[in-house]
Structure formats: C-alpha cells, structure tokens
Amino acid sequence: DWLALLFALAYLLFPLVGFVNRFDFHPLVFTIPFFLLAYDLLETDHPIWASLFILLSLGLREEVGFTVFAFGLYVAIFMKRRTVGFIWAAAGLAWSLVAIFLIIPHFRGGASDTLGRYAWLGGTPLQMLQAMISQPQRVLDHLLVDYRWQLLLKLLLPLGFLSLLSPAPLLVGLPALAYNMLSATPSQSSIYFQYLAPVVPFVFIAAIKGARRLQDWFSPPSARWLLSSLVALGLFLAWIWDNPFTKIIDEPYFPVYGLQPLVDSNAFAAAQALLPPDAPVATMMAYAPHLALRPELSLFYDRLRLEERPFGFPQTEYLLLNLTDLRWGVNARFYYSAIETAIGRYGYEAIYADQDVVLLQQAADPQPLTGAVLGRVIDLLESGGKYAPAAQETITWMGRQWIVDDLPDSAVTHSAQFAGGIYLLGHEAPHEQQEDQDR
C-alpha cells in the first residue's frame, strides 16, 4: 500500500502533468489516463474494456496511432497477449498512416502542415526518411541541442530514474519521443506542453516495474527506505528545476504566462463592466480567459491568422485591448498598425481608456478619448514599435493591404502626387462628414 501511495503522490507532483494542466486545453493530454487505464484493465483481464480506451485514444490526434502501434507490440511480446496486442498494433499504425496521408490532405486540400516541422530533413516523408538513414551525424547534431537531451532527464528524474530498471515499457514511448525530438519546433522537445503526454504513462509503468525489481533485490525495510528516498529526491530536484506554479516559459519555447497576475486588473474590470453581456468582443490573450463565457469571442491579434483577416484583426463590435501588453508573440508594428486602422478606417471610438487598457466600440458616437488613444498608439509606434522585427514577406503582405486597384464608387476623385512615387487618386469620408464638408 505504501508503494502505491508513493506513486500516486509522484503522479500528482510529476512536473509534466502540472505543466499540461497549466497550459491550453489539448485533447492529446487524455492519452495519459487512457493508456494507464488500458494497461490496468489488460492486467486485470478486461481486454474489451482496455480496447475501448485504446479506441478513444486514437480519436485524440492523428499521430497517437504510432504509440498505440508500439503499445500493441509490447502487449503481444512482453504481456503474452498476442491477439489483442497485434490487433492494437495494426489498428494504431493503420489509423495514423490513413489520417496523416489520406484524411487530412483530403480535407485540407494539401499535406498536413505538421510535416513542415520536419522540413529540415526533406520536402517529402520519403526524403525525410532517407535523410535520417543517410545523414546520421546531422540527425545527432539536431538531437544533441541542450534542451532536447535535457528532456530525457526531465522525464526520468522525478521518479528517481527507477524507469531505467525496467526499460521495456519505455520502448512504447519511443515513437512519440522520436517524432517530437526530431521536430524543428522547440516546444515539442519540452515538458511544458502537451506533446509528450503519450510518453508519461510508460515512464510510470516502467518506474513501477523498476521499483518492484529493486524491492526484490533488498529486504523490505531497506527497499522501502531506498525507494522513498529515490522518488522524494527526484521530485525535489525536478521541482527546483521546473516548478509548474512559478516557471515562466519563454525562448526558445512558445511563451506561457498562465499563472502571472492579470495586467492592470482594476482597469480591466472597469472596462469589462461596460461590455453588454452578449456583445461580440475581440481581445488579448491575457484577457480572453476572463471573457470566455461570451457567445462570441475572438483574439484581436492572432499571429496565425493575420493574412485571413482584413488589416489583421476581426471587426467585432467591441475591442478590449491593452496597449503595452505584448506577450504571446505580439508584434508591435502590426499590433499598433491594426489599432490605427480600427480607429482611422473602421470607425472605432474609445469609450474607456485607463492605464493603457482601452475599450473601443465600432459605430459609436465620436468620443473625446479616441484622439488620446490614437495619439498614444502613434507614440508607441514611433518610439520603437515600428522597428519590431518581422519577415520581409510579412511586411510586403502588410503593405499590400493598403493598395487597391480601383477607386470604390463612393470615393471622390482627387489627384495628388507625393514623394516616393506615391499618388493619391481620391478620397472618401462617411456620408455625414461629406455632407458637412459640402455645406
């Protein structure tokens, strides 16, 4: 009983489990309980129920089938359940291959973008495989980058390296370990995100079996003391290295600020109080969780969708922004330009502004705060925001957003030439403004 309690405690304190609960929700993390339940049910002679959890795990993501394939081979070879094991292995491999090379390309209209993370090996899966075989030194250099080999320590240390005493279950985790460490995306080679979730169950199974082996080598009192010391020391050192409650995730990984205090919470609360309960809102990453129960919620700055949106932002009725919170990879140049566009082109007015927390409303009556907010945005852009680094193709794309081939019917022709080869062909103003000008 004490040993069972020890591993239950180790699971609750396992840093990777803490980090995946702290990060975004991803279905892949359910591989941890599903695989543990499948193993336990198979050990207690419930193969049908075990297979149900294997089936559920396959529905989580396309690459999970590779782990199921390895799991099935382990079941057939080491647990001597050949029928169940080979069925799992065949189903897992078939699912991943069909999903990656048939289903996803069919619905995307092209290959999975996930393959782009391995483009350093080649342009096609066959070229990637050939590169791994013919260029082992190149692959080794990739794997020996400090944060990649440290990953192995971070997986084994919390359980006192007991998993190494019974390494066979670790083999099941090799496919997930391999495709994550081979990826060019650093976040996949870390314990801070969901990617390594399929490996966790087998690290624990191996550690539990390793503990049993160590227990057989020593007398009960000595084994109890030794096992408790190894796990306690491993967890202590692992938490010094990676505390899920306090660790700030930054370069080279995707930045995570999940447990930091809300920026300017009083100003945010005041702005939030002005929002109608069901109004569509576009906001910041830091504010979105506090608005998550709304029927329509968008990210104002979403670096993955910039090219899909006119001028880089969703034109919802309200925009709740922070002018100086540039976390989560916000590019100042594009961010401030998008706010300028919202005010100058799409008629957003500032109905609240305090401590750089701004609430803009589209089609609101002219507001005295709008000029001050626009001035603050321009100051931030000129004081350094416009120098934020960006790829040349992104800058070119951004410039194209302002170019039109023909004047709209509502425009007034008005030719003028400026420096730098820039020509003004015409202008347009809201109908009310144009009537005022005509009068």
Coordinates of C-alpha atoms in Angstrom, one line a residue:
D1 CA 0.0 0.0 0.0
W2 CA 2.8 2.5 0.8
L3 CA 4.3 1.9 -2.6
A4 CA 1.0 2.6 -4.3
L5 CA 0.6 5.8 -2.3
L6 CA 4.1 6.8 -3.2
F7 CA 3.5 6.5 -7.0
A8 CA 0.1 8.2 -6.7
L9 CA 1.8 11.1 -5.0
A10 CA 4.6 11.1 -7.6
Y11 CA 1.9 11.3 -10.4
L12 CA 0.3 14.3 -8.8
L13 CA 3.6 16.0 -8.4
F14 CA 5.1 15.0 -11.8
P15 CA 6.1 18.3 -13.4
L16 CA 4.9 17.5 -16.9
V17 CA 1.4 16.7 -15.6
G18 CA 1.5 20.1 -13.8
F19 CA 2.6 22.0 -16.9
V20 CA 0.0 20.4 -19.3
N21 CA -2.8 21.4 -16.8
R22 CA -1.4 24.9 -16.7
F23 CA -1.2 25.3 -20.5
D24 CA -4.0 25.4 -23.1
F25 CA -6.5 22.6 -23.3
H26 CA -5.4 20.0 -25.8
P27 CA -7.2 16.6 -26.3
L28 CA -3.8 14.9 -26.5
V29 CA -3.4 15.0 -22.7
F30 CA -6.1 12.4 -22.4
T31 CA -3.6 9.8 -23.6
I32 CA -2.2 9.8 -20.1
P33 CA -5.3 8.4 -18.3
F34 CA -6.5 6.4 -21.4
F35 CA -3.2 4.5 -21.7
L36 CA -2.9 3.9 -17.9
L37 CA -6.5 2.6 -17.8
A38 CA -5.9 0.4 -20.9
Y39 CA -2.8 -1.1 -19.2
D40 CA -4.6 -1.6 -15.9
L41 CA -7.6 -3.2 -17.5
L42 CA -5.5 -5.6 -19.5
E43 CA -3.5 -6.6 -16.4
T44 CA -6.8 -7.4 -14.6
D45 CA -8.0 -9.4 -17.6
H46 CA -10.5 -7.0 -19.2
P47 CA -9.2 -6.8 -22.8
I48 CA -12.5 -5.5 -24.3
W49 CA -12.6 -2.5 -21.9
A50 CA -8.9 -2.0 -22.4
S51 CA -9.5 -1.9 -26.2
L52 CA -12.2 0.7 -25.7
F53 CA -9.7 3.1 -24.1
I54 CA -7.3 2.4 -26.9
L55 CA -10.0 3.3 -29.4
L56 CA -10.8 6.5 -27.5
S57 CA -7.1 7.4 -27.6
L58 CA -6.9 7.1 -31.4
G59 CA -9.6 9.8 -31.7
L60 CA -7.4 12.3 -29.9
R61 CA -4.9 13.1 -32.6
E62 CA -3.6 11.6 -35.8
E63 CA -0.1 10.6 -34.5
V64 CA -1.4 8.7 -31.4
G65 CA -1.6 5.6 -33.6
F66 CA 2.2 5.3 -33.6
T67 CA 2.2 5.0 -29.8
V68 CA -0.7 2.5 -30.0
F69 CA 1.3 0.5 -32.5
A70 CA 4.2 0.3 -30.1
F71 CA 1.9 -0.4 -27.2
G72 CA 0.3 -3.3 -29.1
L73 CA 3.8 -4.8 -29.8
Y74 CA 4.6 -4.5 -26.1
V75 CA 1.4 -6.3 -25.2
A76 CA 2.0 -9.1 -27.7
I77 CA 5.7 -9.6 -26.8
F78 CA 6.0 -8.8 -23.1
M79 CA 2.5 -9.4 -21.8
K80 CA 2.0 -12.5 -24.0
R81 CA -1.4 -11.4 -25.3
R82 CA -0.7 -11.8 -28.9
T83 CA -4.2 -11.5 -30.4
V84 CA -5.0 -8.2 -28.5
G85 CA -1.6 -6.9 -29.0
F86 CA -1.3 -7.4 -32.7
I87 CA -4.9 -6.0 -33.3
W88 CA -3.9 -2.9 -31.4
A89 CA -0.6 -2.6 -33.3
A90 CA -2.3 -3.0 -36.7
A91 CA -5.1 -0.6 -35.8
G92 CA -2.8 2.1 -34.5
L93 CA -0.4 2.0 -37.4
A94 CA -3.2 2.0 -40.0
W95 CA -5.0 4.9 -38.3
S96 CA -2.0 7.2 -38.2
L97 CA -1.0 6.5 -41.8
V98 CA -4.5 6.9 -43.1
A99 CA -5.1 10.0 -41.1
I100 CA -1.8 11.8 -42.0
F101 CA -1.6 10.8 -45.6
L102 CA -5.3 10.5 -46.7
I103 CA -7.8 12.1 -44.4
I104 CA -6.0 15.3 -43.5
P105 CA -4.8 16.1 -47.1
H106 CA -8.3 15.4 -48.4
F107 CA -10.0 17.9 -46.2
R108 CA -7.2 20.4 -46.1
G109 CA -6.6 20.3 -49.9
G110 CA -3.0 19.7 -49.2
A111 CA -0.5 17.9 -47.0
S112 CA -0.7 18.3 -43.2
D113 CA 1.1 21.4 -42.0
T114 CA 2.6 19.3 -39.3
L115 CA 5.0 17.8 -41.8
G116 CA 6.5 21.3 -42.2
R117 CA 8.1 20.9 -38.8
Y118 CA 10.4 18.3 -40.3
A119 CA 11.3 20.2 -43.5
W120 CA 14.9 20.4 -42.3
L121 CA 15.1 16.7 -43.2
G122 CA 13.5 17.0 -46.7
G123 CA 10.5 18.0 -48.6
T124 CA 8.6 14.7 -48.5
P125 CA 8.2 11.9 -46.0
L126 CA 10.4 9.7 -48.2
Q127 CA 13.1 12.3 -48.3
M128 CA 12.9 12.7 -44.6
L129 CA 13.4 9.0 -44.0
Q130 CA 16.3 8.9 -46.4
A131 CA 18.0 11.8 -44.7
M132 CA 17.6 10.1 -41.3
I133 CA 19.3 7.0 -42.6
S134 CA 22.0 8.6 -44.8
Q135 CA 22.9 11.6 -42.6
P136 CA 23.1 10.2 -39.0
Q137 CA 25.5 12.9 -37.9
R138 CA 23.1 15.7 -39.0
V139 CA 20.3 14.0 -37.0
L140 CA 22.6 13.5 -34.0
D141 CA 23.6 17.2 -34.0
H142 CA 19.9 18.1 -34.1
L143 CA 19.1 15.8 -31.1
L144 CA 22.1 17.0 -29.0
V145 CA 20.9 20.6 -28.7
D146 CA 20.8 21.2 -25.0
Y147 CA 17.1 21.5 -24.5
R148 CA 16.4 18.2 -26.4
W149 CA 18.7 15.9 -24.5
Q150 CA 17.7 17.6 -21.2
L151 CA 14.2 16.5 -22.0
L152 CA 15.2 12.9 -21.2
L153 CA 16.5 13.9 -17.8
K154 CA 13.3 15.8 -17.1
L155 CA 11.2 12.8 -17.9
L156 CA 13.2 10.3 -15.7
L157 CA 14.4 12.4 -12.8
P158 CA 11.0 12.9 -11.0
L159 CA 10.8 9.2 -10.5
G160 CA 14.4 8.8 -9.3
F161 CA 15.4 7.1 -12.6
L162 CA 13.5 3.9 -11.5
S163 CA 12.2 3.6 -15.1
L164 CA 15.7 2.5 -16.2
L165 CA 15.5 -0.6 -14.0
S166 CA 12.7 -2.0 -16.2
P167 CA 13.2 -0.3 -19.6
A168 CA 10.8 -2.4 -21.7
P169 CA 7.7 -0.2 -21.2
L170 CA 9.8 2.9 -22.1
L171 CA 10.1 1.4 -25.6
V172 CA 6.3 2.2 -26.1
G173 CA 7.1 5.8 -25.7
L174 CA 9.8 5.9 -28.3
P175 CA 7.7 6.8 -31.3
A176 CA 6.3 9.9 -29.5
L177 CA 9.7 10.8 -28.2
A178 CA 11.2 10.4 -31.7
Y179 CA 8.8 12.5 -33.7
N180 CA 8.8 15.2 -31.1
M181 CA 12.6 15.4 -30.7
L182 CA 13.0 15.4 -34.5
S183 CA 10.7 18.3 -34.9
A184 CA 12.1 21.7 -35.6
T185 CA 9.6 23.2 -33.2
P186 CA 11.4 23.6 -29.8
S187 CA 8.2 23.3 -27.8
Q188 CA 7.7 19.7 -28.8
S189 CA 11.0 18.8 -27.1
S190 CA 9.9 20.0 -23.7
I191 CA 7.7 19.0 -20.7
Y192 CA 5.9 22.4 -20.7
F193 CA 3.3 21.5 -23.4
Q194 CA 1.1 18.6 -24.3
Y195 CA 3.3 17.0 -26.9
L196 CA 5.0 14.4 -24.6
A197 CA 1.7 13.3 -22.9
P198 CA 1.7 9.8 -24.7
V199 CA 5.1 9.1 -23.1
V200 CA 4.1 9.8 -19.5
P201 CA 2.1 6.5 -18.8
F202 CA 5.0 4.3 -19.9
V203 CA 7.5 6.3 -17.8
F204 CA 5.3 5.5 -14.8
I205 CA 4.7 1.8 -15.8
A206 CA 8.5 1.3 -16.2
A207 CA 9.2 3.1 -12.9
I208 CA 6.6 0.9 -11.0
K209 CA 8.1 -2.2 -12.5
G210 CA 11.6 -0.9 -11.7
A211 CA 10.5 -0.4 -8.1
R212 CA 9.3 -3.9 -7.9
R213 CA 12.6 -5.1 -9.2
L214 CA 14.5 -3.0 -6.7
Q215 CA 12.2 -4.3 -3.9
D216 CA 13.2 -7.9 -4.9
W217 CA 16.9 -7.1 -4.5
F218 CA 16.7 -5.7 -1.0
S219 CA 15.0 -6.5 2.3
P220 CA 11.6 -4.8 2.8
P221 CA 12.8 -2.1 5.2
S222 CA 15.8 -1.3 3.0
A223 CA 13.7 -1.3 -0.1
R224 CA 11.1 1.0 1.5
W225 CA 13.7 3.5 2.6
L226 CA 15.6 3.4 -0.7
L227 CA 12.5 3.7 -3.0
S228 CA 11.1 6.5 -0.9
S229 CA 14.4 8.4 -0.9
L230 CA 14.9 8.0 -4.7
V231 CA 11.4 9.3 -5.6
A232 CA 11.5 12.1 -3.0
L233 CA 14.9 13.3 -4.1
G234 CA 14.0 13.0 -7.7
L235 CA 10.8 15.1 -7.2
F236 CA 12.6 17.6 -5.1
L237 CA 15.3 18.2 -7.7
A238 CA 12.8 18.2 -10.6
W239 CA 10.7 20.9 -8.8
I240 CA 13.8 23.0 -8.3
W241 CA 14.5 22.7 -12.0
D242 CA 10.8 23.1 -13.2
N243 CA 8.2 24.3 -10.8
P244 CA 4.8 24.3 -12.7
F245 CA 3.4 27.1 -10.5
T246 CA 6.2 29.6 -10.9
K247 CA 8.2 28.7 -14.1
I248 CA 7.9 31.3 -16.8
I249 CA 8.1 29.6 -20.2
D250 CA 10.0 31.7 -22.8
E251 CA 12.5 31.3 -25.6
P252 CA 13.1 29.0 -27.3
Y253 CA 9.7 27.7 -26.5
F254 CA 6.2 29.1 -27.1
P255 CA 5.8 31.7 -24.3
V256 CA 3.4 30.8 -21.5
Y257 CA 2.3 33.3 -18.8
G258 CA -0.7 31.4 -17.5
L259 CA -0.2 31.9 -13.8
Q260 CA 1.0 35.5 -13.8
P261 CA -1.2 38.2 -12.4
L262 CA -3.6 39.9 -14.8
V263 CA -2.2 43.1 -16.2
D264 CA -3.9 46.2 -14.7
S265 CA -6.8 44.2 -13.2
N266 CA -8.7 47.2 -11.9
A267 CA -8.7 49.0 -15.2
F268 CA -9.7 45.7 -16.9
A269 CA -12.6 45.2 -14.5
A270 CA -13.8 48.7 -15.2
A271 CA -13.7 48.2 -19.0
Q272 CA -15.3 44.8 -18.7
A273 CA -18.2 46.3 -16.8
L274 CA -19.0 48.4 -19.9
L275 CA -19.4 45.4 -22.1
P276 CA -23.0 44.2 -22.8
P277 CA -23.3 40.5 -21.7
D278 CA -23.8 39.1 -25.2
A279 CA -21.8 41.6 -27.3
P280 CA -19.1 40.1 -29.6
V281 CA -15.6 41.0 -28.4
A282 CA -12.1 40.8 -29.7
T283 CA -9.4 40.9 -27.0
M284 CA -5.9 40.0 -25.8
M285 CA -4.6 36.6 -24.8
A286 CA -4.3 37.8 -21.1
Y287 CA -7.9 38.9 -21.1
A288 CA -9.6 36.2 -23.1
P289 CA -9.9 33.6 -20.2
H290 CA -11.9 36.2 -18.2
L291 CA -14.3 36.7 -21.1
A292 CA -14.5 33.0 -22.1
L293 CA -18.2 32.5 -21.4
R294 CA -19.3 35.0 -24.0
P295 CA -21.1 33.5 -27.1
E296 CA -18.6 35.2 -29.5
L297 CA -15.0 35.9 -28.5
S298 CA -12.0 36.5 -30.8
L299 CA -8.3 37.3 -30.5
F300 CA -7.7 40.8 -31.7
Y301 CA -4.1 39.9 -32.6
D302 CA -3.7 36.3 -33.8
R303 CA -0.4 35.8 -35.5
L304 CA -1.5 32.6 -37.1
R305 CA -4.5 34.3 -38.8
L306 CA -3.2 37.7 -39.8
E307 CA -3.5 37.0 -43.5
E308 CA -7.0 35.8 -43.2
R309 CA -8.4 39.0 -41.8
P310 CA -8.8 42.5 -43.3
F311 CA -6.0 44.6 -41.9
G312 CA -5.1 41.8 -39.4
F313 CA -8.0 41.9 -36.9
P314 CA -11.6 40.6 -36.5
Q315 CA -14.0 43.5 -36.8
T316 CA -16.3 42.7 -33.8
E317 CA -18.5 45.3 -32.2
Y318 CA -16.1 45.8 -29.2
L319 CA -12.3 45.6 -28.9
L320 CA -10.9 45.3 -25.4
L321 CA -7.1 45.9 -25.6
N322 CA -4.0 46.6 -23.6
L323 CA -1.7 48.9 -25.5
T324 CA 1.6 47.8 -23.8
D325 CA 1.0 44.1 -23.1
L326 CA 2.8 42.5 -26.0
R327 CA 3.1 39.0 -24.5
W328 CA 2.4 35.8 -26.5
G329 CA 4.4 36.9 -29.5
V330 CA 2.6 40.1 -30.4
N331 CA 4.5 42.1 -33.0
A332 CA 4.3 45.8 -32.0
R333 CA 4.4 47.0 -35.6
F334 CA 1.4 45.0 -36.7
Y335 CA -0.5 45.4 -33.5
Y336 CA -0.3 49.2 -33.4
S337 CA -1.0 49.5 -37.1
A338 CA -4.1 47.3 -36.6
I339 CA -5.4 49.7 -33.9
E340 CA -4.7 52.7 -36.1
T341 CA -6.7 51.0 -38.8
A342 CA -9.5 50.2 -36.5
I343 CA -9.8 53.9 -35.4
G344 CA -8.9 55.6 -38.6
R345 CA -10.6 53.4 -41.2
Y346 CA -13.3 51.4 -39.5
G347 CA -14.8 54.0 -37.2
Y348 CA -14.0 52.5 -33.8
E349 CA -14.3 55.0 -30.9
A350 CA -12.7 54.8 -27.4
I351 CA -15.4 54.5 -24.8
Y352 CA -12.9 53.7 -22.0
A353 CA -9.1 54.2 -21.5
D354 CA -7.1 54.0 -18.4
Q355 CA -3.6 52.6 -17.7
D356 CA -3.3 51.5 -21.3
V357 CA -6.4 49.4 -21.0
V358 CA -8.7 50.5 -23.9
L359 CA -12.2 49.6 -24.9
L360 CA -13.2 50.5 -28.4
Q361 CA -16.7 50.3 -29.9
Q362 CA -17.5 50.3 -33.6
A363 CA -20.1 52.8 -34.9
A364 CA -20.2 54.6 -31.5
D365 CA -20.7 58.4 -31.4
P366 CA -17.5 60.4 -31.5
Q367 CA -15.8 60.1 -28.2
P368 CA -13.3 62.6 -26.6
L369 CA -11.0 59.7 -25.5
T370 CA -10.4 58.5 -29.1
G371 CA -7.9 61.2 -30.0
A372 CA -5.9 60.5 -26.9
V373 CA -5.9 56.7 -27.5
L374 CA -4.8 57.3 -31.1
G375 CA -2.1 59.6 -30.0
R376 CA -0.8 57.1 -27.5
V377 CA -0.8 54.4 -30.2
I378 CA 1.2 56.6 -32.6
D379 CA 3.6 57.5 -29.8
L380 CA 4.2 53.8 -29.1
L381 CA 4.6 53.0 -32.7
E382 CA 7.1 55.9 -33.3
S383 CA 9.1 55.2 -30.1
G384 CA 10.1 51.7 -31.2
G385 CA 7.1 49.7 -32.2
K386 CA 7.7 50.3 -35.9
Y387 CA 11.1 48.7 -35.6
A388 CA 9.7 45.4 -34.3
P389 CA 11.5 42.7 -36.4
A390 CA 9.4 40.9 -39.0
A391 CA 10.0 38.8 -42.0
Q392 CA 10.2 40.7 -45.3
E393 CA 7.3 38.7 -46.8
T394 CA 5.1 39.7 -43.9
I395 CA 6.0 43.3 -44.3
T396 CA 5.3 43.1 -48.0
W397 CA 1.9 41.4 -47.3
M398 CA 1.0 44.2 -44.8
G399 CA 1.8 46.9 -47.4
R400 CA -0.4 45.2 -49.9
Q401 CA -3.4 45.5 -47.6
W402 CA -3.5 49.3 -48.2
I403 CA -3.3 49.1 -52.0
V404 CA -6.4 49.0 -54.2
D405 CA -6.6 48.7 -58.0
D406 CA -9.7 50.8 -58.5
L407 CA -11.4 53.5 -56.5
P408 CA -14.7 52.5 -54.9
D409 CA -17.8 54.1 -56.3
S410 CA -18.2 56.1 -53.1
A411 CA -14.8 57.8 -53.5
V412 CA -14.3 61.4 -54.7
T413 CA -11.6 61.7 -57.4
H414 CA -8.8 63.9 -56.2
S415 CA -5.4 63.5 -57.9
A416 CA -2.3 64.5 -56.0
Q417 CA 1.4 63.4 -56.1
F418 CA 3.6 62.8 -53.1
A419 CA 7.2 62.0 -52.6
G420 CA 8.4 58.4 -53.1
G421 CA 6.3 57.7 -56.1
I422 CA 3.0 57.8 -54.1
Y423 CA -0.1 59.0 -55.8
L424 CA -3.4 59.9 -54.2
L425 CA -6.2 59.0 -56.6
G426 CA -9.2 60.0 -54.5
H427 CA -10.7 60.0 -51.0
E428 CA -13.9 59.1 -49.3
A429 CA -15.5 60.1 -46.0
P430 CA -18.5 58.9 -44.0
H431 CA -21.8 60.2 -45.5
E432 CA -22.5 62.6 -42.6
Q433 CA -18.9 64.0 -42.8
Q434 CA -19.2 64.5 -46.6
E435 CA -22.5 66.4 -46.2
D436 CA -20.9 68.7 -43.6
Q437 CA -18.0 69.4 -45.9
D438 CA -20.4 70.1 -48.8
R439 CA -22.3 72.6 -46.7

